Short mmCIF file of C-alpha atoms and ligand atoms in Angstrom, two decimals:
data_model
loop_
_atom_site.label_atom_id
_atom_site.label_comp_id
_atom_site.label_asym_id
_atom_site.label_seq_id
_atom_site.Cartn_x
_atom_site.Cartn_y
_atom_site.Cartn_z
CA MET A 1 61.49 -46.82 15.56
CA SER A 2 59.36 -48.84 13.18
CA PHE A 3 56.23 -50.86 13.81
CA PHE A 4 54.66 -53.45 11.49
CA ILE A 5 51.16 -54.78 12.07
CA THR A 6 49.08 -57.08 9.89
CA THR A 7 45.57 -58.50 9.66
CA PRO A 8 44.74 -61.83 8.06
CA ILE A 9 44.24 -61.54 4.34
CA TYR A 10 40.59 -62.30 3.79
CA TYR A 11 38.98 -64.74 1.33
CA PRO A 12 37.12 -62.61 -1.21
CA ASN A 13 34.52 -65.34 -1.76
CA GLY A 14 31.83 -63.02 -0.41
CA GLU A 15 31.38 -59.56 1.01
CA PRO A 16 33.04 -58.39 4.22
CA HIS A 17 31.10 -58.50 7.48
CA LEU A 18 31.46 -57.49 11.12
CA GLY A 19 34.18 -60.09 11.80
CA HIS A 20 36.43 -58.82 9.02
CA LEU A 21 35.87 -55.23 10.04
CA TYR A 22 36.60 -56.06 13.66
CA THR A 23 40.13 -57.44 13.10
CA THR A 24 40.89 -54.61 10.73
CA VAL A 25 39.62 -51.90 13.09
CA CYS A 26 41.61 -53.38 15.98
CA ALA A 27 44.76 -53.34 13.85
CA ASP A 28 43.90 -49.81 12.75
CA VAL A 29 43.60 -48.61 16.34
CA VAL A 30 47.00 -50.08 17.22
CA ALA A 31 48.58 -48.67 14.05
CA ARG A 32 47.18 -45.22 14.81
CA TYR A 33 48.49 -45.31 18.37
CA HIS A 34 52.02 -46.08 17.18
CA ARG A 35 51.85 -43.40 14.49
CA LEU A 36 50.66 -40.95 17.13
CA CYS A 37 53.75 -41.85 19.16
CA GLY A 38 55.86 -40.78 16.18
CA GLN A 39 56.84 -44.27 15.04
CA GLN A 40 57.19 -45.30 11.44
CA VAL A 41 54.25 -47.66 10.98
CA HIS A 42 53.40 -50.16 8.29
CA PHE A 43 49.87 -51.56 8.41
CA LEU A 44 49.08 -54.35 5.96
CA THR A 45 45.83 -56.02 5.00
CA GLY A 46 44.52 -57.64 1.82
CA THR A 47 42.83 -60.62 0.19
CA ASP A 48 43.69 -64.33 -0.03
CA GLU A 49 42.47 -65.29 -3.46
CA HIS A 50 43.54 -68.85 -4.26
CA GLY A 51 42.38 -72.27 -3.06
CA ILE A 52 39.49 -74.65 -3.48
CA LYS A 53 37.03 -72.47 -1.58
CA MET A 54 37.33 -69.69 -4.16
CA VAL A 55 37.01 -72.23 -7.00
CA LYS A 56 33.84 -73.74 -5.55
CA THR A 57 32.17 -70.43 -4.75
CA ALA A 58 32.96 -69.15 -8.23
CA ALA A 59 31.41 -72.28 -9.77
CA GLU A 60 28.26 -71.84 -7.67
CA LEU A 61 28.03 -68.23 -8.84
CA LYS A 62 28.75 -69.24 -12.45
CA THR A 63 31.83 -67.07 -12.69
CA THR A 64 35.58 -67.65 -12.63
CA PRO A 65 37.70 -67.52 -9.46
CA ALA A 66 39.69 -64.65 -10.97
CA GLU A 67 36.57 -62.59 -11.62
CA LEU A 68 35.10 -63.37 -8.23
CA ALA A 69 38.36 -62.42 -6.56
CA THR A 70 38.64 -59.12 -8.39
CA LEU A 71 35.04 -58.24 -7.73
CA ASN A 72 35.23 -58.86 -3.98
CA ALA A 73 38.81 -57.70 -3.46
CA ASN A 74 37.55 -54.32 -4.67
CA VAL A 75 34.58 -54.55 -2.33
CA PHE A 76 36.92 -55.25 0.61
CA ARG A 77 39.34 -52.51 -0.36
CA ASN A 78 36.60 -49.92 -0.78
CA PHE A 79 34.84 -51.06 2.36
CA PHE A 80 37.96 -50.52 4.46
CA ALA A 81 38.52 -47.10 2.89
CA GLU A 82 34.88 -46.18 3.50
CA PHE A 83 35.23 -47.19 7.16
CA GLY A 84 38.30 -45.03 7.65
CA ILE A 85 40.90 -47.79 7.88
CA SER A 86 44.42 -46.39 7.59
CA ASN A 87 46.19 -49.38 6.03
CA ASP A 88 49.43 -48.56 4.20
CA ASP A 89 49.13 -51.42 1.73
CA PHE A 90 46.51 -53.85 0.45
CA ILE A 91 47.94 -57.03 -0.97
CA ARG A 92 46.07 -59.36 -3.30
CA THR A 93 47.64 -62.79 -3.62
CA SER A 94 46.82 -62.80 -7.33
CA GLN A 95 49.20 -59.87 -7.85
CA GLU A 96 52.38 -60.55 -9.76
CA ARG A 97 54.55 -59.12 -6.97
CA HIS A 98 53.18 -61.77 -4.63
CA LYS A 99 53.17 -64.75 -7.00
CA SER A 100 56.76 -64.33 -8.17
CA ARG A 101 58.05 -63.84 -4.62
CA VAL A 102 56.18 -66.87 -3.34
CA GLN A 103 57.85 -68.94 -6.04
CA GLU A 104 61.21 -67.63 -4.85
CA ILE A 105 60.32 -68.64 -1.33
CA VAL A 106 59.39 -72.17 -2.44
CA ARG A 107 62.64 -72.44 -4.40
CA LYS A 108 64.56 -71.53 -1.26
CA LEU A 109 62.69 -74.12 0.77
CA GLU A 110 63.49 -76.73 -1.86
CA ALA A 111 67.13 -75.69 -1.89
CA SER A 112 67.37 -76.06 1.87
CA GLY A 113 65.99 -79.60 1.61
CA ASP A 114 62.74 -78.85 3.41
CA ILE A 115 60.37 -80.01 0.66
CA TYR A 116 59.97 -83.57 -0.67
CA LEU A 117 57.54 -85.45 -2.92
CA GLY A 118 55.21 -88.01 -1.36
CA ALA A 119 51.56 -88.97 -1.24
CA TYR A 120 48.84 -87.63 1.04
CA GLU A 121 45.80 -89.47 2.21
CA GLY A 122 43.56 -87.87 4.79
CA TRP A 123 40.87 -85.37 5.63
CA TYR A 124 40.45 -81.80 4.47
CA ASP A 125 38.13 -79.01 5.57
CA GLU A 126 37.49 -77.11 2.34
CA GLY A 127 35.87 -74.12 4.02
CA GLN A 128 38.89 -73.60 6.26
CA GLU A 129 41.41 -74.87 3.70
CA GLU A 130 42.76 -77.03 6.50
CA PHE A 131 44.15 -80.56 6.79
CA ILE A 132 42.53 -82.40 9.66
CA THR A 133 44.21 -85.31 11.45
CA GLU A 134 42.45 -88.67 11.69
CA THR A 135 41.82 -88.22 15.43
CA GLU A 136 40.48 -84.66 15.05
CA ALA A 137 38.27 -85.78 12.17
CA LYS A 138 36.84 -88.61 14.21
CA ASP A 139 36.30 -86.35 17.24
CA ALA A 140 34.38 -83.89 15.07
CA ASP A 141 32.27 -86.64 13.47
CA PHE A 142 34.03 -85.99 10.15
CA LYS A 143 32.53 -82.52 9.93
CA SER A 144 34.14 -79.08 9.90
CA ARG A 145 34.26 -77.67 13.40
CA ILE A 146 33.79 -74.23 11.85
CA SER A 147 31.12 -74.65 9.17
CA GLY A 148 29.68 -78.06 10.12
CA ARG A 149 30.07 -79.23 6.49
CA PRO A 150 31.40 -82.77 5.83
CA LEU A 151 35.16 -83.13 5.63
CA VAL A 152 36.52 -84.27 2.28
CA ARG A 153 38.87 -87.24 1.83
CA TYR A 154 41.97 -86.40 -0.22
CA LYS A 155 44.30 -88.98 -1.73
CA GLU A 156 46.92 -87.67 -4.07
CA PRO A 157 50.61 -87.25 -4.80
CA THR A 158 51.84 -84.07 -3.16
CA TYR A 159 54.90 -82.18 -2.05
CA PHE A 160 55.44 -82.03 1.69
CA LEU A 161 57.03 -79.41 3.93
CA LYS A 162 59.11 -80.88 6.75
CA LEU A 163 57.22 -79.65 9.77
CA THR A 164 58.67 -82.44 11.87
CA LYS A 165 62.20 -81.12 11.38
CA TYR A 166 61.25 -77.82 13.05
CA VAL A 167 58.59 -78.71 15.57
CA ASP A 168 61.02 -78.53 18.50
CA SER A 169 62.37 -75.16 17.42
CA VAL A 170 58.88 -73.73 17.14
CA TYR A 171 57.93 -75.20 20.51
CA ARG A 172 60.95 -73.57 22.14
CA ALA A 173 60.33 -70.22 20.46
CA ILE A 174 56.79 -70.12 21.80
CA GLU A 175 57.62 -71.50 25.22
CA SER A 176 60.39 -68.95 25.72
CA ASP A 177 58.16 -66.12 24.43
CA GLN A 178 60.63 -65.35 21.69
CA LEU A 179 57.41 -65.71 19.68
CA GLN A 180 54.68 -64.40 21.95
CA VAL A 181 51.38 -66.19 21.41
CA ARG A 182 48.53 -64.35 23.07
CA PRO A 183 46.25 -64.58 24.93
CA ALA A 184 48.11 -66.95 27.25
CA SER A 185 45.36 -69.59 27.22
CA ARG A 186 45.76 -70.00 23.48
CA ARG A 187 49.53 -70.21 23.82
CA ASN A 188 49.06 -73.21 26.08
CA GLU A 189 46.69 -74.86 23.60
CA ILE A 190 49.28 -74.46 20.87
CA LEU A 191 52.09 -75.81 23.03
CA SER A 192 50.14 -78.92 23.92
CA LYS A 193 49.18 -79.53 20.29
CA LEU A 194 52.81 -79.14 19.22
CA LYS A 195 54.01 -81.62 21.81
CA GLY A 196 54.51 -84.91 20.02
CA TRP A 197 53.47 -83.55 16.59
CA ASP A 198 54.73 -86.10 14.04
CA GLN A 199 53.32 -85.16 10.63
CA ASP A 200 54.65 -83.14 7.74
CA LEU A 201 52.44 -80.79 5.75
CA SER A 202 51.05 -81.43 2.31
CA ILE A 203 51.78 -78.22 0.43
CA SER A 204 50.72 -78.86 -3.15
CA ARG A 205 47.66 -79.92 -5.11
CA ALA A 206 47.89 -81.64 -8.47
CA SER A 207 44.10 -81.64 -8.93
CA LEU A 208 43.76 -77.87 -8.71
CA SER A 209 44.81 -75.28 -11.25
CA TRP A 210 43.76 -72.05 -9.42
CA GLY A 211 46.84 -71.13 -7.45
CA ILE A 212 50.55 -70.47 -7.67
CA PRO A 213 52.35 -73.20 -9.62
CA MET A 214 55.09 -75.11 -7.81
CA PRO A 215 58.23 -73.75 -9.50
CA ASN A 216 59.83 -77.18 -9.93
CA ASP A 217 56.63 -78.94 -10.99
CA PRO A 218 54.00 -76.60 -12.45
CA ALA A 219 51.43 -79.40 -12.67
CA HIS A 220 50.96 -78.78 -8.94
CA VAL A 221 49.70 -75.57 -7.36
CA LEU A 222 50.87 -74.51 -3.95
CA TYR A 223 48.66 -75.14 -0.90
CA VAL A 224 46.77 -71.90 -0.30
CA TRP A 225 48.01 -71.39 3.28
CA ILE A 226 51.69 -71.45 2.25
CA ASP A 227 50.82 -68.90 -0.42
CA ALA A 228 48.73 -66.80 2.01
CA LEU A 229 51.11 -66.73 4.99
CA SER A 230 53.90 -65.58 2.69
CA ASN A 231 52.01 -62.32 2.08
CA TYR A 232 53.41 -60.89 5.30
CA ILE A 233 56.86 -60.77 3.71
CA THR A 234 56.16 -60.64 -0.03
CA ALA A 235 54.18 -57.43 0.51
CA ILE A 236 57.28 -55.77 1.92
CA GLY A 237 59.56 -56.98 -0.84
CA TYR A 238 61.05 -60.28 0.35
CA PRO A 239 63.24 -61.73 -1.05
CA ASN A 240 64.53 -59.54 -3.88
CA HIS A 241 63.32 -56.07 -2.98
CA PRO A 242 63.96 -55.61 0.74
CA GLU A 243 64.08 -51.86 0.17
CA GLU A 244 60.28 -51.96 -0.33
CA GLY A 245 59.92 -52.37 3.43
CA TYR A 246 61.43 -55.66 4.52
CA ASP A 247 64.62 -53.93 5.66
CA ARG A 248 62.70 -51.56 7.92
CA PHE A 249 59.71 -53.58 9.00
CA TRP A 250 60.56 -57.26 9.42
CA PRO A 251 60.08 -58.89 11.90
CA ALA A 252 56.45 -57.84 12.30
CA HIS A 253 55.46 -56.66 15.75
CA VAL A 254 51.96 -58.08 15.61
CA HIS A 255 50.02 -60.47 13.44
CA LEU A 256 46.44 -59.89 14.51
CA ILE A 257 44.18 -62.84 13.65
CA GLY A 258 41.00 -64.67 14.65
CA LYS A 259 41.37 -67.64 16.96
CA GLU A 260 40.41 -70.21 14.30
CA ILE A 261 43.58 -69.54 12.29
CA LEU A 262 46.10 -69.47 15.10
CA TRP A 263 47.49 -72.93 14.35
CA PHE A 264 48.59 -71.91 10.85
CA HIS A 265 50.27 -68.81 12.23
CA ALA A 266 51.81 -70.44 15.26
CA PHE A 267 53.18 -73.51 13.51
CA TYR A 268 53.34 -73.47 9.69
CA TRP A 269 54.44 -69.84 9.50
CA PRO A 270 57.29 -70.11 12.03
CA VAL A 271 58.45 -73.31 10.31
CA MET A 272 58.63 -71.48 7.00
CA LEU A 273 60.50 -68.57 8.56
CA ILE A 274 62.99 -70.73 10.45
CA ALA A 275 63.61 -72.80 7.31
CA LEU A 276 64.22 -69.58 5.38
CA GLY A 277 66.57 -68.36 8.10
CA LEU A 278 64.36 -65.35 8.90
CA PRO A 279 63.47 -63.88 12.29
CA LEU A 280 60.08 -64.71 13.80
CA PRO A 281 57.37 -62.12 14.36
CA LYS A 282 57.20 -60.79 17.90
CA THR A 283 53.53 -61.40 18.71
CA LEU A 284 50.63 -63.43 17.40
CA PHE A 285 47.40 -62.24 18.92
CA ALA A 286 44.33 -64.41 18.34
CA HIS A 287 41.12 -62.58 19.15
CA GLY A 288 37.69 -64.08 19.77
CA TRP A 289 34.65 -64.51 17.57
CA TRP A 290 31.62 -62.34 17.20
CA THR A 291 28.20 -63.79 17.53
CA SER A 292 25.08 -61.73 17.07
CA ASN A 293 22.34 -61.75 19.68
CA GLY A 294 23.81 -64.92 21.16
CA ALA A 295 24.00 -66.94 17.94
CA LYS A 296 26.38 -67.48 15.08
CA MET A 297 25.76 -64.74 12.49
CA SER A 298 23.80 -66.08 9.57
CA LYS A 299 21.71 -64.56 6.83
CA SER A 300 18.90 -67.07 7.31
CA MET A 301 18.72 -66.33 11.06
CA GLY A 302 18.32 -62.62 10.30
CA ASN A 303 21.09 -61.69 12.72
CA PHE A 304 23.81 -61.13 10.13
CA ILE A 305 25.86 -57.98 10.63
CA GLY A 306 27.05 -57.45 7.08
CA LEU A 307 28.05 -54.54 4.97
CA GLU A 308 24.60 -52.96 4.71
CA ARG A 309 23.92 -53.18 8.42
CA LEU A 310 27.35 -51.72 9.25
CA ARG A 311 26.75 -48.87 6.82
CA ASP A 312 23.45 -48.19 8.48
CA VAL A 313 25.04 -48.08 11.94
CA VAL A 314 27.73 -45.69 10.74
CA GLU A 315 25.21 -43.46 9.06
CA ARG A 316 23.28 -43.12 12.30
CA PHE A 317 26.03 -43.10 14.91
CA GLY A 318 29.26 -42.40 13.03
CA GLN A 319 32.40 -44.48 12.51
CA ASP A 320 33.94 -43.67 15.86
CA ALA A 321 30.94 -44.95 17.77
CA LEU A 322 31.21 -48.28 15.96
CA ARG A 323 34.95 -48.51 16.67
CA PHE A 324 34.46 -47.75 20.34
CA TYR A 325 31.66 -50.28 20.64
CA MET A 326 33.73 -53.05 19.04
CA LEU A 327 36.66 -52.44 21.34
CA ARG A 328 34.58 -52.05 24.44
CA ALA A 329 32.44 -55.13 23.80
CA SER A 330 34.74 -57.54 25.66
CA PRO A 331 38.31 -57.90 26.93
CA PHE A 332 40.48 -58.27 23.84
CA GLY A 333 40.87 -61.95 23.05
CA ASN A 334 37.46 -63.05 24.37
CA ASP A 335 34.43 -63.84 22.24
CA LEU A 336 32.00 -61.01 21.64
CA ASP A 337 28.29 -60.67 21.06
CA TRP A 338 26.60 -57.90 19.08
CA SER A 339 23.61 -56.45 20.86
CA ASP A 340 21.80 -53.21 20.01
CA THR A 341 21.22 -52.56 23.70
CA ASP A 342 24.95 -52.68 24.39
CA PHE A 343 25.62 -50.54 21.35
CA ASN A 344 23.28 -47.85 22.60
CA ALA A 345 24.79 -48.00 26.08
CA SER A 346 28.26 -47.66 24.61
CA TYR A 347 27.21 -44.67 22.51
CA GLY A 348 25.55 -43.16 25.55
CA GLU A 349 28.79 -43.50 27.50
CA LEU A 350 30.70 -41.52 24.89
CA GLY A 351 28.21 -38.70 25.07
CA ASN A 352 27.55 -38.68 28.79
CA VAL A 353 31.15 -38.99 29.87
CA LEU A 354 33.54 -37.63 27.23
CA GLY A 355 31.18 -35.37 25.29
CA ASN A 356 29.69 -33.99 28.47
CA LEU A 357 33.09 -33.22 29.99
CA LEU A 358 34.19 -31.32 26.90
CA ASN A 359 30.97 -29.38 26.85
CA ARG A 360 31.01 -28.50 30.51
CA SER A 361 34.64 -27.44 30.60
CA LEU A 362 34.41 -25.28 27.51
CA ASN A 363 31.18 -23.64 28.57
CA MET A 364 32.50 -22.84 32.02
CA LEU A 365 35.76 -21.47 30.71
CA GLN A 366 33.82 -19.27 28.28
CA LYS A 367 31.44 -18.12 30.95
CA TYR A 368 33.90 -17.46 33.76
CA ARG A 369 37.18 -16.62 31.99
CA GLU A 370 36.11 -15.59 28.48
CA GLY A 371 37.59 -18.76 27.03
CA VAL A 372 41.13 -18.07 28.21
CA ILE A 373 43.11 -20.59 30.27
CA PRO A 374 44.03 -18.96 33.59
CA ALA A 375 47.35 -19.31 35.39
CA ALA A 376 47.43 -21.93 38.16
CA GLY A 377 45.46 -20.73 41.17
CA GLU A 378 44.88 -22.05 44.62
CA ALA A 379 45.29 -25.80 45.17
CA GLY A 380 42.57 -27.73 46.95
CA PRO A 381 42.09 -31.16 48.48
CA GLU A 382 40.12 -32.46 45.47
CA ASP A 383 43.02 -31.82 43.07
CA GLU A 384 45.34 -34.60 44.03
CA ALA A 385 43.30 -37.55 42.73
CA LEU A 386 42.72 -35.94 39.34
CA GLU A 387 46.31 -34.72 39.07
CA ARG A 388 47.49 -38.25 39.73
CA ALA A 389 45.07 -39.70 37.17
CA ILE A 390 46.38 -37.24 34.56
CA ALA A 391 50.01 -38.00 35.40
CA ASP A 392 49.51 -41.77 35.26
CA PHE A 393 47.47 -41.73 32.08
CA PRO A 394 50.20 -41.78 29.38
CA SER A 395 52.04 -44.75 30.86
CA GLN A 396 48.83 -46.66 31.49
CA LEU A 397 47.79 -46.09 27.90
CA ALA A 398 51.20 -47.17 26.62
CA ALA A 399 51.03 -50.34 28.72
CA ALA A 400 47.55 -51.18 27.41
CA TYR A 401 48.75 -50.85 23.82
CA GLU A 402 51.96 -52.72 24.54
CA THR A 403 50.06 -55.73 25.88
CA LEU A 404 47.23 -55.29 23.36
CA GLU A 405 44.60 -54.85 26.04
CA LEU A 406 42.50 -52.96 23.55
CA GLN A 407 39.35 -52.83 25.63
CA ARG A 408 41.37 -51.08 28.32
CA ALA A 409 43.00 -48.81 25.75
CA ALA A 410 39.51 -47.69 24.70
CA GLN A 411 38.27 -47.28 28.25
CA LEU A 412 41.20 -45.39 29.79
CA PRO A 413 40.31 -42.00 28.24
CA LEU A 414 36.72 -42.50 29.39
CA GLU A 415 37.90 -43.31 32.90
CA LEU A 416 39.91 -40.11 33.00
CA ALA A 417 36.94 -38.14 31.72
CA ARG A 418 34.77 -39.75 34.39
CA ALA A 419 37.28 -38.73 37.07
CA ALA A 420 37.21 -35.18 35.71
CA ASN A 421 33.41 -35.09 35.81
CA THR A 422 33.53 -36.23 39.42
CA TYR A 423 36.06 -33.50 40.14
CA ILE A 424 33.70 -30.89 38.72
CA ASP A 425 30.84 -32.27 40.80
CA GLN A 426 33.02 -32.09 43.92
CA THR A 427 34.59 -28.66 43.37
CA LYS A 428 31.38 -27.00 42.07
CA PRO A 429 32.91 -24.27 39.89
CA PHE A 430 29.42 -22.72 39.48
CA SER A 431 29.36 -22.02 43.25
CA LEU A 432 32.98 -20.83 43.31
CA ALA A 433 32.11 -18.35 40.56
CA LYS A 434 29.55 -16.69 42.81
CA ASP A 435 32.08 -15.99 45.55
CA PRO A 436 34.68 -13.27 44.71
CA SER A 437 37.03 -14.58 47.42
CA LYS A 438 37.27 -17.91 45.48
CA THR A 439 38.70 -16.50 42.26
CA ALA A 440 42.07 -18.20 42.67
CA ARG A 441 40.43 -21.51 43.50
CA LEU A 442 38.19 -21.23 40.45
CA ASP A 443 41.26 -20.58 38.27
CA GLN A 444 42.78 -23.77 39.55
CA VAL A 445 39.64 -25.87 39.03
CA LEU A 446 39.05 -24.57 35.51
CA GLY A 447 42.67 -25.19 34.56
CA LEU A 448 42.73 -28.74 35.87
CA MET A 449 39.42 -29.65 34.33
CA LEU A 450 40.54 -28.38 30.94
CA ARG A 451 43.79 -30.25 31.28
CA ALA A 452 41.99 -33.53 31.99
CA THR A 453 39.76 -32.96 28.96
CA GLN A 454 42.79 -32.33 26.76
CA VAL A 455 44.61 -35.46 27.96
CA ALA A 456 41.54 -37.71 27.66
CA LEU A 457 40.84 -36.50 24.11
CA ALA A 458 44.47 -36.86 23.02
CA GLY A 459 44.60 -40.41 24.34
CA ALA A 460 41.33 -41.27 22.60
CA ILE A 461 42.59 -40.37 19.11
CA PRO A 462 43.48 -43.93 17.98
CA VAL A 463 40.00 -45.20 18.86
CA LEU A 464 38.08 -42.04 17.90
CA PRO A 465 40.15 -40.65 15.02
CA GLY A 466 37.35 -38.34 13.92
CA LYS A 467 35.74 -37.20 17.16
CA ALA A 468 38.81 -36.81 19.39
CA PRO A 469 40.64 -34.38 17.07
CA ALA A 470 37.32 -32.54 16.60
CA GLY A 471 37.09 -32.19 20.37
CA LEU A 472 40.70 -31.01 20.60
CA LEU A 473 39.97 -28.40 17.95
CA GLN A 474 37.24 -27.03 20.20
CA LEU A 475 39.96 -26.73 22.83
CA GLY A 476 41.97 -24.71 20.34
CA ILE A 477 44.40 -27.51 19.52
CA ASP A 478 44.95 -28.58 15.92
CA ALA A 479 46.05 -32.20 16.34
CA LYS A 480 47.13 -32.65 12.73
CA GLY A 481 50.73 -33.80 12.50
CA LEU A 482 51.33 -33.64 16.26
CA THR A 483 52.61 -36.56 18.33
CA LEU A 484 50.95 -37.74 21.50
CA ASN A 485 53.67 -36.11 23.59
CA GLN A 486 53.10 -32.80 21.89
CA LEU A 487 49.36 -33.12 22.34
CA LEU A 488 49.82 -33.85 26.02
CA ALA A 489 51.94 -30.76 26.69
CA PRO A 490 50.09 -28.45 29.11
CA LEU A 491 48.36 -25.49 27.50
CA SER A 492 49.92 -22.18 28.48
CA PRO A 493 47.94 -19.70 30.53
CA GLY A 494 46.48 -17.25 28.03
CA HIS A 495 45.61 -19.99 25.53
CA ARG A 496 42.20 -19.33 24.07
CA VAL A 497 39.75 -22.20 23.54
CA GLY A 498 36.95 -22.33 20.99
CA GLN A 499 33.22 -22.72 21.32
CA ALA A 500 31.65 -25.96 22.49
CA SER A 501 29.71 -28.00 19.99
CA VAL A 502 28.18 -31.38 20.73
CA LEU A 503 30.48 -34.30 19.82
CA PHE A 504 28.01 -37.15 20.23
CA PRO A 505 24.49 -35.88 19.58
CA ARG A 506 21.64 -37.77 21.18
CA ILE A 507 20.12 -40.22 18.78
CA GLU A 508 16.58 -41.45 19.07
CA VAL A 509 16.73 -45.22 19.28
CA ALA A 510 14.04 -46.93 17.27
O1 ME8 B 601 40.87 -67.30 7.32
N1 ME8 B 601 34.35 -62.86 14.59
O2 ME8 B 601 40.21 -65.71 5.77
P1 ME8 B 601 38.71 -65.39 6.21
C1 ME8 B 601 35.56 -62.32 14.63
N2 ME8 B 601 42.24 -66.25 4.25
N3 ME8 B 601 36.41 -62.30 13.60
C2 ME8 B 601 36.02 -62.86 12.46
C3 ME8 B 601 34.74 -63.46 12.32
C4 ME8 B 601 33.88 -63.44 13.46
N4 ME8 B 601 32.65 -63.94 13.45
N5 ME8 B 601 34.64 -63.92 11.07
C5 ME8 B 601 35.80 -63.61 10.44
C6 ME8 B 601 41.05 -66.64 6.30
N6 ME8 B 601 36.63 -62.97 11.27
C7 ME8 B 601 42.36 -66.75 5.57
C8 ME8 B 601 43.43 -66.03 6.35
S1 ME8 B 601 45.94 -65.14 6.71
C9 ME8 B 601 47.46 -65.44 6.05
C10 ME8 B 601 44.81 -66.06 5.74
C11 ME8 B 601 37.97 -62.43 10.95
O3 ME8 B 601 38.14 -64.56 5.12
C12 ME8 B 601 39.07 -63.03 11.83
O4 ME8 B 601 40.20 -62.22 11.79
O5 ME8 B 601 38.01 -66.65 6.58
C13 ME8 B 601 39.37 -64.30 11.10
O6 ME8 B 601 40.63 -64.84 11.44
C14 ME8 B 601 39.35 -63.82 9.66
O7 ME8 B 601 38.29 -62.85 9.63
C15 ME8 B 601 39.08 -64.95 8.72
O8 ME8 B 601 38.88 -64.44 7.45
#
């Protein structure tokens, strides 16, 4: 079984920030879960280097777009590596592999009669690299609904892609869930925007030289979104080198994106794929936007969560704490707000619930059974609820990942740990230990509590790829190379655990 997941490719016109890290961490968590299940996973991210936005930023910085792109593409790549992202590939749209394959794609679209020469007159949002209809422009007072900057009027000869020829096919694909657009509210927005859509898409610029030349007319460069969307297949070798991954990985299972770029992914991209005769991706998931302390992040407001701030957080709390916080911050798909108070609460939860359970179970097993898992003992009335929670856990986790309920995926291991802590409070192993007639009951309680700890830690690996395996190692389980099923297999009586050491140390909050 193979699994292909992508993030947007980011504009390297500046340094990465919380938003970029968020999408990439979410994709990383999903990729790690599928790898843990033993699937062959391909996880793709990268940078989107062409377009007017790069040209303008480079001019402001008195450099060239190529130099700016290289500088920041390296910053992005290193940033993701530094933050433990497990991507399998990093595509830059300035790479030869991408440019030549995009030209092949455009040639195919020309050959199938889906591209024609015409003239465009209308509005353009240069920050978003997006064409805006007359009505939308008027509704937004001729300003970008993302950046607030004035829209620009374009009037020029251009090649068009025949969106109108495929609008019904795309509508049907989304309506039938052949192409799942999630969350459902956004699917409905897309369907209503598609209904009655009657415009083709301008896909070339004659006034721009930074981009991929149109193969039939090199005086034009290709519209940056056609170039960028193609990365999802050029990176895996389409069209001429399918053995590089296309054969195994297309169609993608998930394109993870921010909500502001859903339209491109839900309309232009499916049109391109249908016109090329290729299968559609299975799911487009558009997540929400981060604000910081209730406001849009901005450097001048002093609430910007950029590279330096993220580094600082990781230095103090560790990568896993940041990952858990991001996932826990709101149901996946909703907007999110960064708050230090919430961050501290979320870190506290890791320590008080999961860390505490690990510590208690190991210490008790050391104290009462010299660190050796006993055979099952005497069942008691408290066992059933925890046994059920343990038994239900793997399928609940699988369902959360299947539907991309990532907040739930992060919380499920904590819920199990909480149930195990309650079980300890109810069964009071410290009292049982004092009563020689309760030896068999104590065996049972220790065994079940250890089992819950093992299952919770194993299920937490995708979200806590550093801390969860470290916790399992304390249990005497080396998680390296093992699948989730193997990690969930009950430990045999006689198995010896290690010593407890604190997973989430208390941190003084300034
Ligand atoms: O749109 N909250 O690139 P981009 C949450 N190159 N996510 C955020 C965010 C925020 N405040 N800010 C950014 C582009 N993101 C195109 C994509 S894909 C073929 C081409 C994340 O650098 C989110 O995933 O503007 C959003 O969609 C993406 O960064 C936009 O990155």
